[in-house]
Short mmCIF file of C-alpha atoms in Angstrom, two decimals:
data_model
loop_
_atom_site.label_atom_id
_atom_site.label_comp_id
_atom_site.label_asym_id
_atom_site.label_seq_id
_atom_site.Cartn_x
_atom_site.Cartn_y
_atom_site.Cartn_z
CA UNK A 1 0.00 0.00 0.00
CA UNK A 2 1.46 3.40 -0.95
CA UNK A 3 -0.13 6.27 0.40
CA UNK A 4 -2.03 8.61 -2.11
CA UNK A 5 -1.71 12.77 -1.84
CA UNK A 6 -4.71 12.63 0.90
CA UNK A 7 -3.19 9.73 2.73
CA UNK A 8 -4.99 6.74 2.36
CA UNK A 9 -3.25 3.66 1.38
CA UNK A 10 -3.77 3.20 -2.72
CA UNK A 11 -2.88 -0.68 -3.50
CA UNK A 12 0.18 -1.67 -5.82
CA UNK A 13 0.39 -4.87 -7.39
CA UNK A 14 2.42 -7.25 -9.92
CA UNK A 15 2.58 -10.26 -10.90
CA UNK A 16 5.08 -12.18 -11.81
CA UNK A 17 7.12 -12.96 -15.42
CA UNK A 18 6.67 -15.37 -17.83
CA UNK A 19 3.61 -16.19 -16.15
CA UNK A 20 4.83 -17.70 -13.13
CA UNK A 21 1.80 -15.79 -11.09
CA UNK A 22 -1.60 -14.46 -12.08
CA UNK A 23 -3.09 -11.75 -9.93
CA UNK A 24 -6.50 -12.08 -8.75
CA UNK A 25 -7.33 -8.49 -8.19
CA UNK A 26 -10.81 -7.69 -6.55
CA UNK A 27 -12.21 -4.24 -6.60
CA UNK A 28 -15.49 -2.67 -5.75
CA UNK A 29 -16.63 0.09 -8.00
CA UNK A 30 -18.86 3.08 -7.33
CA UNK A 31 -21.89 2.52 -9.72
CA UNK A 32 -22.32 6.69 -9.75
CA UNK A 33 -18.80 8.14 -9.95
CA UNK A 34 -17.04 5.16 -11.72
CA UNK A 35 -14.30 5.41 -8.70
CA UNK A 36 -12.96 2.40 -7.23
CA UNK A 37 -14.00 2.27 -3.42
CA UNK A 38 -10.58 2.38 -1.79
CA UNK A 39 -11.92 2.75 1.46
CA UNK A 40 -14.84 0.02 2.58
CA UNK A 41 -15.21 -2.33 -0.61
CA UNK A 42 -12.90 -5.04 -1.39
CA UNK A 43 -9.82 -4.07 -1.95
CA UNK A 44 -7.12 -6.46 -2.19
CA UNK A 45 -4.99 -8.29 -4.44
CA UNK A 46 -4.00 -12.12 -4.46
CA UNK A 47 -0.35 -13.24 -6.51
CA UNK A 48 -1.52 -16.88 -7.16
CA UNK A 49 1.27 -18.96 -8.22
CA UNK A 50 1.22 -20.96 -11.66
CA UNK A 51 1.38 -25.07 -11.17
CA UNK A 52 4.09 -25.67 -13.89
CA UNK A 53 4.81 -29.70 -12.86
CA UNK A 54 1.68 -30.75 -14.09
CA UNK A 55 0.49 -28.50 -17.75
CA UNK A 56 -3.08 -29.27 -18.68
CA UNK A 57 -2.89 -31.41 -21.75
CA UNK A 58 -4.65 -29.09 -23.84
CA UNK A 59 -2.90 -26.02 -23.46
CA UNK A 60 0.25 -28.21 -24.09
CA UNK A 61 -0.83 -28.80 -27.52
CA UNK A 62 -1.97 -25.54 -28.22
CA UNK A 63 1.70 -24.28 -27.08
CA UNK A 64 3.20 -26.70 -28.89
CA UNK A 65 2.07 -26.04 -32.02
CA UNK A 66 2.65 -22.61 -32.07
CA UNK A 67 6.70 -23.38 -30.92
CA UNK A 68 6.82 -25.69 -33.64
CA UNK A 69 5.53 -22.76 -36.03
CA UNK A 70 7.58 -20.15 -34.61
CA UNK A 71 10.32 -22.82 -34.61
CA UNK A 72 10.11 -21.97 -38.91
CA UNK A 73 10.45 -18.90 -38.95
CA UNK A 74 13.13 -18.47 -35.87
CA UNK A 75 15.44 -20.92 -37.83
CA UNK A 76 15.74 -18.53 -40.63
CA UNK A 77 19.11 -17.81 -41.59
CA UNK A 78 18.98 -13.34 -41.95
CA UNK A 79 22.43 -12.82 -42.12
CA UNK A 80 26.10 -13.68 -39.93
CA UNK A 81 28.48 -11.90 -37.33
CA UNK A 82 32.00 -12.13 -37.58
CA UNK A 83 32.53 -12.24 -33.83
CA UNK A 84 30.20 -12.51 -30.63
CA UNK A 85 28.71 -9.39 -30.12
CA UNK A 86 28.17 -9.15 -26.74
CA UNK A 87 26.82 -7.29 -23.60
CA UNK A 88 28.57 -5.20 -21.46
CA UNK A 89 30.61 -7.79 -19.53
CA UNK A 90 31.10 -8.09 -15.59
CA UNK A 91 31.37 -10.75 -13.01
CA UNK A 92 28.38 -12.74 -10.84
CA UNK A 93 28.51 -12.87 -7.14
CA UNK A 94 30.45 -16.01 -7.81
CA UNK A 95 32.96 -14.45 -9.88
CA UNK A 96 31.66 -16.26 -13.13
CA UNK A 97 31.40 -13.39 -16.34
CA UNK A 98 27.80 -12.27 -16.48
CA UNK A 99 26.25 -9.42 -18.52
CA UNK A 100 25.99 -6.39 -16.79
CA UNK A 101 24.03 -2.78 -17.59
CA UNK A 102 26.26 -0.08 -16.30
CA UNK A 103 28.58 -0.55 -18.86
CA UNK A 104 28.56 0.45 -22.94
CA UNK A 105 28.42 -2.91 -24.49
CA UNK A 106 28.67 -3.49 -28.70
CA UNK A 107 25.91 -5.13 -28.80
CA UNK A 108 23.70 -1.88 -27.54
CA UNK A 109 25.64 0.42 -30.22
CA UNK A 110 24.96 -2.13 -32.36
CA UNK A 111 21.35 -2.21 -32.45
CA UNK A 112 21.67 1.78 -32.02
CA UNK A 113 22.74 2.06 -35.41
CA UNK A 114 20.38 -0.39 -36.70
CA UNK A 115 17.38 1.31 -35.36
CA UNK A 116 19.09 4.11 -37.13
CA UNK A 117 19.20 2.81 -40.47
CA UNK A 118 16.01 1.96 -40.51
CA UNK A 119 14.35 5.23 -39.46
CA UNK A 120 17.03 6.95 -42.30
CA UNK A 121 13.92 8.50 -43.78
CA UNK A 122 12.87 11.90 -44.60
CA UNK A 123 9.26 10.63 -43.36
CA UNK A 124 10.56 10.37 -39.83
CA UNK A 125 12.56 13.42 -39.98
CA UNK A 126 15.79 12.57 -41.18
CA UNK A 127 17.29 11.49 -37.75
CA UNK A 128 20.38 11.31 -36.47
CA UNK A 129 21.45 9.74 -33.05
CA UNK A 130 20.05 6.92 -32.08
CA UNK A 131 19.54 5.22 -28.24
CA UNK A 132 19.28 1.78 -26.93
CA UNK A 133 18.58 0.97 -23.19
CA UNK A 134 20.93 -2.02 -21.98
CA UNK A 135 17.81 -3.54 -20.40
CA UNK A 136 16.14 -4.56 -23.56
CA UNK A 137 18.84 -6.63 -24.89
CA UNK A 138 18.26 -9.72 -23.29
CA UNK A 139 20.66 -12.03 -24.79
CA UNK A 140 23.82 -11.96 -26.87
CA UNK A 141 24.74 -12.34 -30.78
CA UNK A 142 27.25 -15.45 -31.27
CA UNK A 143 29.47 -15.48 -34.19
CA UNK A 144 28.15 -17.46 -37.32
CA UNK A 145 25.06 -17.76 -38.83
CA UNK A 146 22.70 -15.41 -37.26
CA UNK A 147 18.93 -16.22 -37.69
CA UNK A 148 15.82 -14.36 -37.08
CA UNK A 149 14.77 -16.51 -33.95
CA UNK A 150 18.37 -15.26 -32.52
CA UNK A 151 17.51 -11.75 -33.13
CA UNK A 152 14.28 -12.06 -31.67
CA UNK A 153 16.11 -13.35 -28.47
CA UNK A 154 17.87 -10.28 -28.26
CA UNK A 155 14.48 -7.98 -28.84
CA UNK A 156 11.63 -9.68 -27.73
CA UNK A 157 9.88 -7.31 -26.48
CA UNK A 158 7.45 -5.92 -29.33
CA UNK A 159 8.56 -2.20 -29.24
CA UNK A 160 8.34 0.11 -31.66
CA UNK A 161 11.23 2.18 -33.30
CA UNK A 162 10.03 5.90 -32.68
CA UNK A 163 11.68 9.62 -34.04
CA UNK A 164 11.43 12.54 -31.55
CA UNK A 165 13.07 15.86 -32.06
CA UNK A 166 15.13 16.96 -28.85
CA UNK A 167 17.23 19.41 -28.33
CA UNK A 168 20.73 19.79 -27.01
CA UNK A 169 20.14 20.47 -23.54
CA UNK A 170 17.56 17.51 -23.47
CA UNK A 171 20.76 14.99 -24.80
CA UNK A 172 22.57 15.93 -22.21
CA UNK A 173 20.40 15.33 -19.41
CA UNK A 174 19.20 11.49 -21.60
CA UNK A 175 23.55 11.19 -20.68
CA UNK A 176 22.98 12.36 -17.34
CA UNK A 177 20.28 10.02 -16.62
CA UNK A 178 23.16 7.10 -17.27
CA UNK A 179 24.64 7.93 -14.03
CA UNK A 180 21.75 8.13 -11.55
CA UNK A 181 23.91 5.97 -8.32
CA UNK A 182 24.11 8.01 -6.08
CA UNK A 183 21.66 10.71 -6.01
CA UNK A 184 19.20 10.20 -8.56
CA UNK A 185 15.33 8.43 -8.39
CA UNK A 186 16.73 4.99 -10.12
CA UNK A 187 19.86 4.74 -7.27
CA UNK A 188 21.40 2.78 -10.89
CA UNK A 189 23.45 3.56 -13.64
CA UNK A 190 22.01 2.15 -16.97
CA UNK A 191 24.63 2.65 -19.78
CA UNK A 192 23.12 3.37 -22.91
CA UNK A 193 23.75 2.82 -26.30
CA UNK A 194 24.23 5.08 -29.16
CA UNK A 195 24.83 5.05 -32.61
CA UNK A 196 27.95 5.80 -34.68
CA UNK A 197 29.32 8.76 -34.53
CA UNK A 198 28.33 10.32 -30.89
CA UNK A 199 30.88 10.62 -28.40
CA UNK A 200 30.72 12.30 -24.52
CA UNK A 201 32.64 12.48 -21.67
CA UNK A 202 31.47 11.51 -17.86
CA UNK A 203 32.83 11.45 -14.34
CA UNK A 204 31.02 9.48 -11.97
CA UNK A 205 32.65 11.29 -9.39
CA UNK A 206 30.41 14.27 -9.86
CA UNK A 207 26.83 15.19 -8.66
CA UNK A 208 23.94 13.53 -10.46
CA UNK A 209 23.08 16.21 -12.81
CA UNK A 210 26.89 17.49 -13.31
CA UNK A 211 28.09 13.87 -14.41
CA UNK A 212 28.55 15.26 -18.02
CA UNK A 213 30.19 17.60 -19.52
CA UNK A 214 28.07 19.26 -22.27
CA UNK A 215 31.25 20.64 -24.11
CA UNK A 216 32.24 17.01 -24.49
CA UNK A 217 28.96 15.79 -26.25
CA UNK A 218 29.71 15.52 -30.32
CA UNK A 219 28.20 14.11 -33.11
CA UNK A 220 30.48 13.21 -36.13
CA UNK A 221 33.15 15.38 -34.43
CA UNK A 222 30.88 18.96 -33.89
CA UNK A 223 29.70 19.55 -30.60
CA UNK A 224 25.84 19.23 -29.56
CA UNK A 225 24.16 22.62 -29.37
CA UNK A 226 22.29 23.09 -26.06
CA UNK A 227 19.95 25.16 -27.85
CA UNK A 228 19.72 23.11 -30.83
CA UNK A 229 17.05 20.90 -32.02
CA UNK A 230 18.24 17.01 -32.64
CA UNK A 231 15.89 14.36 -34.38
CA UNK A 232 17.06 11.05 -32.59
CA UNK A 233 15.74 7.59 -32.35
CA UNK A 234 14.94 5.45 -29.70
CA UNK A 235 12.46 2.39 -28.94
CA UNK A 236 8.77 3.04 -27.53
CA UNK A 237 10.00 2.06 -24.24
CA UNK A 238 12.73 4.76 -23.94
CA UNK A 239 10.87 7.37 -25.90
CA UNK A 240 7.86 7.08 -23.00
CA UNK A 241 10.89 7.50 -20.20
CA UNK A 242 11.24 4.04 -19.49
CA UNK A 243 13.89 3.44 -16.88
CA UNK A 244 13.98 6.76 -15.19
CA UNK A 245 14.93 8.43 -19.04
CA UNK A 246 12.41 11.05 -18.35
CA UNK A 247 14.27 13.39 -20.41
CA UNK A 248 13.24 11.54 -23.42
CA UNK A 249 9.34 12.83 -22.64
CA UNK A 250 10.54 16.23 -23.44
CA UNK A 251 10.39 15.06 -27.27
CA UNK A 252 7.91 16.61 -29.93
CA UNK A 253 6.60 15.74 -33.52
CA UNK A 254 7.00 11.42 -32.52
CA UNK A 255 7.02 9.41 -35.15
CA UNK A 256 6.39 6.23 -34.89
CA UNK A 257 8.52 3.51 -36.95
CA UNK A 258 9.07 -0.63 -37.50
CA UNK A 259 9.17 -2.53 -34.90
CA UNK A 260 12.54 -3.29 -33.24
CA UNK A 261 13.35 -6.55 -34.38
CA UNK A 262 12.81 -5.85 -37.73
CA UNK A 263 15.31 -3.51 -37.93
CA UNK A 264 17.81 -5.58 -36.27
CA UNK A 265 16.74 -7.98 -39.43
CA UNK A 266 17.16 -5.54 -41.79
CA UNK A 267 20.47 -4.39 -40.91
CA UNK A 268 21.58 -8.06 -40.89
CA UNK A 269 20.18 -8.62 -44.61
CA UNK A 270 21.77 -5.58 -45.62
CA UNK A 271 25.39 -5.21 -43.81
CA UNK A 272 26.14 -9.31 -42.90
CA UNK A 273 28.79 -10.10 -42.50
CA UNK A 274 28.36 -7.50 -39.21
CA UNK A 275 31.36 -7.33 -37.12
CA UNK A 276 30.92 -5.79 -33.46
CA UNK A 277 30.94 -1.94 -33.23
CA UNK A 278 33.52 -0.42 -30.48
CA UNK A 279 31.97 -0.08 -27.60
CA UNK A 280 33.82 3.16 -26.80
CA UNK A 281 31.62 5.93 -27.73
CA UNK A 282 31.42 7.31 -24.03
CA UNK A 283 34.91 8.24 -22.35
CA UNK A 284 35.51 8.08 -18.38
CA UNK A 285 37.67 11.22 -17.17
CA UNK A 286 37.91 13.18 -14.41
CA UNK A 287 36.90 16.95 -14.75
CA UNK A 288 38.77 19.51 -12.71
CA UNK A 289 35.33 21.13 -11.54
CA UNK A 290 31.83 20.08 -12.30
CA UNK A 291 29.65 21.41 -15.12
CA UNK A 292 26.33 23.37 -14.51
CA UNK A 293 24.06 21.09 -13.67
CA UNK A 294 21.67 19.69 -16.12
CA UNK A 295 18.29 21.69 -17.11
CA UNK A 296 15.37 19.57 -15.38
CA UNK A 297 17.67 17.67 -13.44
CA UNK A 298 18.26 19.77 -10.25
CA UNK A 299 21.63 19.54 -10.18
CA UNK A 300 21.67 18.86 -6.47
CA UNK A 301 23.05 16.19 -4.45
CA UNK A 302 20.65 15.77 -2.12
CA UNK A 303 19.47 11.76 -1.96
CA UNK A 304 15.53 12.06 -3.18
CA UNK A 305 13.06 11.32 -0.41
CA UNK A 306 12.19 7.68 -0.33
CA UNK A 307 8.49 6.39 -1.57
CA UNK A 308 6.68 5.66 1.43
CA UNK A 309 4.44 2.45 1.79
CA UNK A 310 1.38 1.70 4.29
CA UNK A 311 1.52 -2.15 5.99
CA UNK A 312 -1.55 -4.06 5.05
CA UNK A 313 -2.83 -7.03 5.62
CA UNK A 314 -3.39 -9.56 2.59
CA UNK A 315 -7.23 -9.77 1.98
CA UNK A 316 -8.55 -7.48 4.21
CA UNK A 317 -11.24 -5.35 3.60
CA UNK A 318 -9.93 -1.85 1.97
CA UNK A 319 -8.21 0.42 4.46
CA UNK A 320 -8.76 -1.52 7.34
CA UNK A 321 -5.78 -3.91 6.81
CA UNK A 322 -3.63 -0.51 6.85
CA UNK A 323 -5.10 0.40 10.06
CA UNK A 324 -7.66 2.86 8.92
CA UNK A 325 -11.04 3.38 10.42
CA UNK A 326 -13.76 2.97 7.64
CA UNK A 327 -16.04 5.79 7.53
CA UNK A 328 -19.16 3.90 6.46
CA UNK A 329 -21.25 1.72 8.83
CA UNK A 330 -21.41 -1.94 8.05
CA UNK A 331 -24.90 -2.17 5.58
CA UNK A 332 -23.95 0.81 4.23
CA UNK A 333 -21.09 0.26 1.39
CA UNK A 334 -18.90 -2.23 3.83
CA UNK A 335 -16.91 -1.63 7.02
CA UNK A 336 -16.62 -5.66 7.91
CA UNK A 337 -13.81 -7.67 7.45
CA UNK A 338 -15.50 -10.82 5.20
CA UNK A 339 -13.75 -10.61 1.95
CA UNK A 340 -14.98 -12.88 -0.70
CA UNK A 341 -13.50 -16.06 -1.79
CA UNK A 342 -11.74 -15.56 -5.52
CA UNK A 343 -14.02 -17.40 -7.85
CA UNK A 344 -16.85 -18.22 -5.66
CA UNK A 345 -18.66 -14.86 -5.19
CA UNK A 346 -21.42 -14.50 -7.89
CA UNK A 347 -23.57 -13.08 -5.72
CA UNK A 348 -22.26 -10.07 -2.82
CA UNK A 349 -21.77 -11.42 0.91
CA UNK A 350 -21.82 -8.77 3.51
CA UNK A 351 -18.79 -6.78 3.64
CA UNK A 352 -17.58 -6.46 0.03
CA UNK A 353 -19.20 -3.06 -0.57
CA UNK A 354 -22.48 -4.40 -2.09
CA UNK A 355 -25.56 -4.75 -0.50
CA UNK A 356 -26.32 -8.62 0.38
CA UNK A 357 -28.49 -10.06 -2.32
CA UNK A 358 -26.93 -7.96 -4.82
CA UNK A 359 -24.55 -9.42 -7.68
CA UNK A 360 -20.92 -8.85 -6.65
CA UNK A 361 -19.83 -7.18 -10.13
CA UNK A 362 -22.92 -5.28 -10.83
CA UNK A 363 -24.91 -4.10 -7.48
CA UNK A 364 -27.85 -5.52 -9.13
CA UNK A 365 -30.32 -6.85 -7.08
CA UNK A 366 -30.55 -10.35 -7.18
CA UNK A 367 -34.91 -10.26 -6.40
CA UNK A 368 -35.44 -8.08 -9.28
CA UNK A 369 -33.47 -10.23 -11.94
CA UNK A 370 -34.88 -13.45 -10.78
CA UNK A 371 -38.27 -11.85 -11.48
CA UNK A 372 -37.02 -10.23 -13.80
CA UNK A 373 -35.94 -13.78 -15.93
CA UNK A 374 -39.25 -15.77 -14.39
CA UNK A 375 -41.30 -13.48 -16.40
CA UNK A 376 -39.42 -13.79 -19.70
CA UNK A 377 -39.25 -17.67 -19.22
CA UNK A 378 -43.17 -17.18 -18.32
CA UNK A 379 -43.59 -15.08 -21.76
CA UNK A 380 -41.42 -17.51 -23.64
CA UNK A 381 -43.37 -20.69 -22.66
CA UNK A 382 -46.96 -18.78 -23.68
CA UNK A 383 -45.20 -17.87 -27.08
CA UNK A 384 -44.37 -21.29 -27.89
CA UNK A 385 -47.62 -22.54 -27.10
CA UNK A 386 -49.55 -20.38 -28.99
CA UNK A 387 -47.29 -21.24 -31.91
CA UNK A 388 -48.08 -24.60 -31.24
CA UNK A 389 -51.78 -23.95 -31.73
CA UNK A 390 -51.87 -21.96 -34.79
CA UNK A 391 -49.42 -24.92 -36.38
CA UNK A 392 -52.02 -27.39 -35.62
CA UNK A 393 -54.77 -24.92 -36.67
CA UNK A 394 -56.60 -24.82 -33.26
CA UNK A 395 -56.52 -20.52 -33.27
CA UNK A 396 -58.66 -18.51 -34.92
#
């Protein structure tokens, strides 16, 4: 439970990947103002974890198929590498290599410069940097063959490739956003990459905010204007400030293009054999003072003020399992603490913020529809009688 602006706890939930949990979310909605009754209805959320040791036969065959289909088109051969192109590269807790994301990698300025290519279009703009955010390369290009399930690996994901212009000053704090441990919202530093041809220079040592020196940012060997405007490139994820990039939302005129993978194909058909791009496009130094800090950033040092959270208790009713007094009196919208069973609550028990007798998902009550459907089924049987009658000429 996080606490909203008024101070009542607002519930936050995920599930898990791949499927592993579904979330059974239960919710009480105001019939009048559409809002969700935070405060006496149900309110609670249940991770329920996925039984993989046993699959139901008939989703296994419907999953199987479609591997064995995708298996055709992932074995396609799009192109080859002349050497793995890799991750950034660190070491596990156990001291085995393991890809890391603080570090420039060739695979990201790789897939930079496809996304690059591809959007090489006067109908996006004519762009010219491109971004990649380590986290969305998820595996690594081995030398050889390269096929389109392989590149898939990499991307799999489903963004798009989008165009936004930005200007200088909005580059430089994308950079600065690298370098957000210590002092910045993500406590991380998320090394991005970039296409060929930009170059900056960074000092860790600095203030988040002051990290990077806009003098150093270039592209093709001119420096970035601050005042400029830049079209650039970057996947959907990035370009809506995924990660803590929330420099990217400055953009204007978007654009959107292919989706990633596709690219990554298409630069493959095109360029193969593809050889690993340097991964060297961002330069540690030390500066002898600290730039201005970054527009938007706040250039300040001070460690941001942590999100606060509520204790509750799983599957009680609304605010009560945070410790708060409901306002309303049981009968009257809730204020017990009888949550529903998942599943087995067609019609409202006392305490979920519906009136017993009522239908849990609707507030309809349950009298008025049985009567409702007797009289239908009443009007139904008469019809088919009197059809009956005319068909055997006995009417009028």
């Amino acid at each position: 439970m996080v606490p909203d602006p008024a101070g009542n706890p607002r519930l936050l939930t995920q599930a898990g990947f791949y499927g592993r949990l579904i979330s059974d979310i239960r919710l009480v909605i105001d019939g009048t103002t559409g809002d969700v009754d935070r405060l006496c209805g149900v309110y609670q959320a249940t991770n329920v974890p996925v039984n993989r040791d046993a699959p139901d036969p008939d989703v296994a065959e419907i999953v199987g198929y479609w591997q064995d289909a995708s298996a055709d088109a992932g074995d396609e051969i799009v192109g080859s590498a002349t050497a793995d192109i890799l991750r950034a590269q660190g070491v596990d807790a156990n001291g085995n290599p393991a890809a890391v994301r603080d570090g420039e990698s060739a695979l990201g300025n790789l897939v930079a410069e496809a996304q690059l290519a591809a959007m090489d279009d006067p109908a996006y703009g004519d762009p010219v940097i491109a971004f990649m955010n380590p986290g969305g390369l998820r595996t690594d290009i081995l030398a050889g063959d390269v096929t389109y399930g392989e590149l898939f690996a990499v991307q799999p994901f489903g963004n798009t490739v989008n165009a936004i212009t930005l200007t200088g000053a909005d580059i430089r704090g994308v950079l600065e956003q690298q370098f957000q441990n210590p002092g910045g919202p993500r406590a991380s530093n998320l090394r991005l990459g970039t296409s060929e041809g930009f170059a900056y220079s960074f000092d860790v040592t600095k203030p988040y905010g002051q990290r990077v020196d806009p003098a150093t940012i270039t592209l093709n060997g001119t420096a970035i204007d601050p005042a400029a405007e830049y079209r650039v490139v970057a996947n959907s994820f990035l370009v809506g400030g995924g990660d803590s990039f929330s420099s990217f939302t400055n953009g204007t005129d978007p654009a959107t293009g292919p989706v990633d993978v596709d690219t990554a194909v298409e630069y493959f058909e095109a360029e193969s054999p593809v050889s690993p791009p340097a991964a060297n496009h961002g330069t540690a130094t030390t500066f002898a003072t600290a730039p201005a800090p970054a527009a938007g950033l706040g250039g300040t040092t001070t460690e941001p003020t942590p999100v606060g959270t509520v204790d509750a208790t799983s599957g009680a009713l609304g605010v009560a399992g945070a410790g708060f007094t409901c306002p309303a009196a049981p009968g009257a919208g809730g204020g017990t603490t009888t949550p529903g069973t998942p599943g087995t609550q067609p019609v409202a028990n006392p305490g979920n913020g519906i009136a017993a007798g009522n239908l849990a998902n609707t507030g309809a009550a349950t009298g008025q529809l049985t009567a409702l459907g007797a009289g239908l089924l009443l009007a139904g049987v008469a019809a088919t009688a009197a059809g009956y009658r005319r068909g055997r000429g006995v009417t009028e």
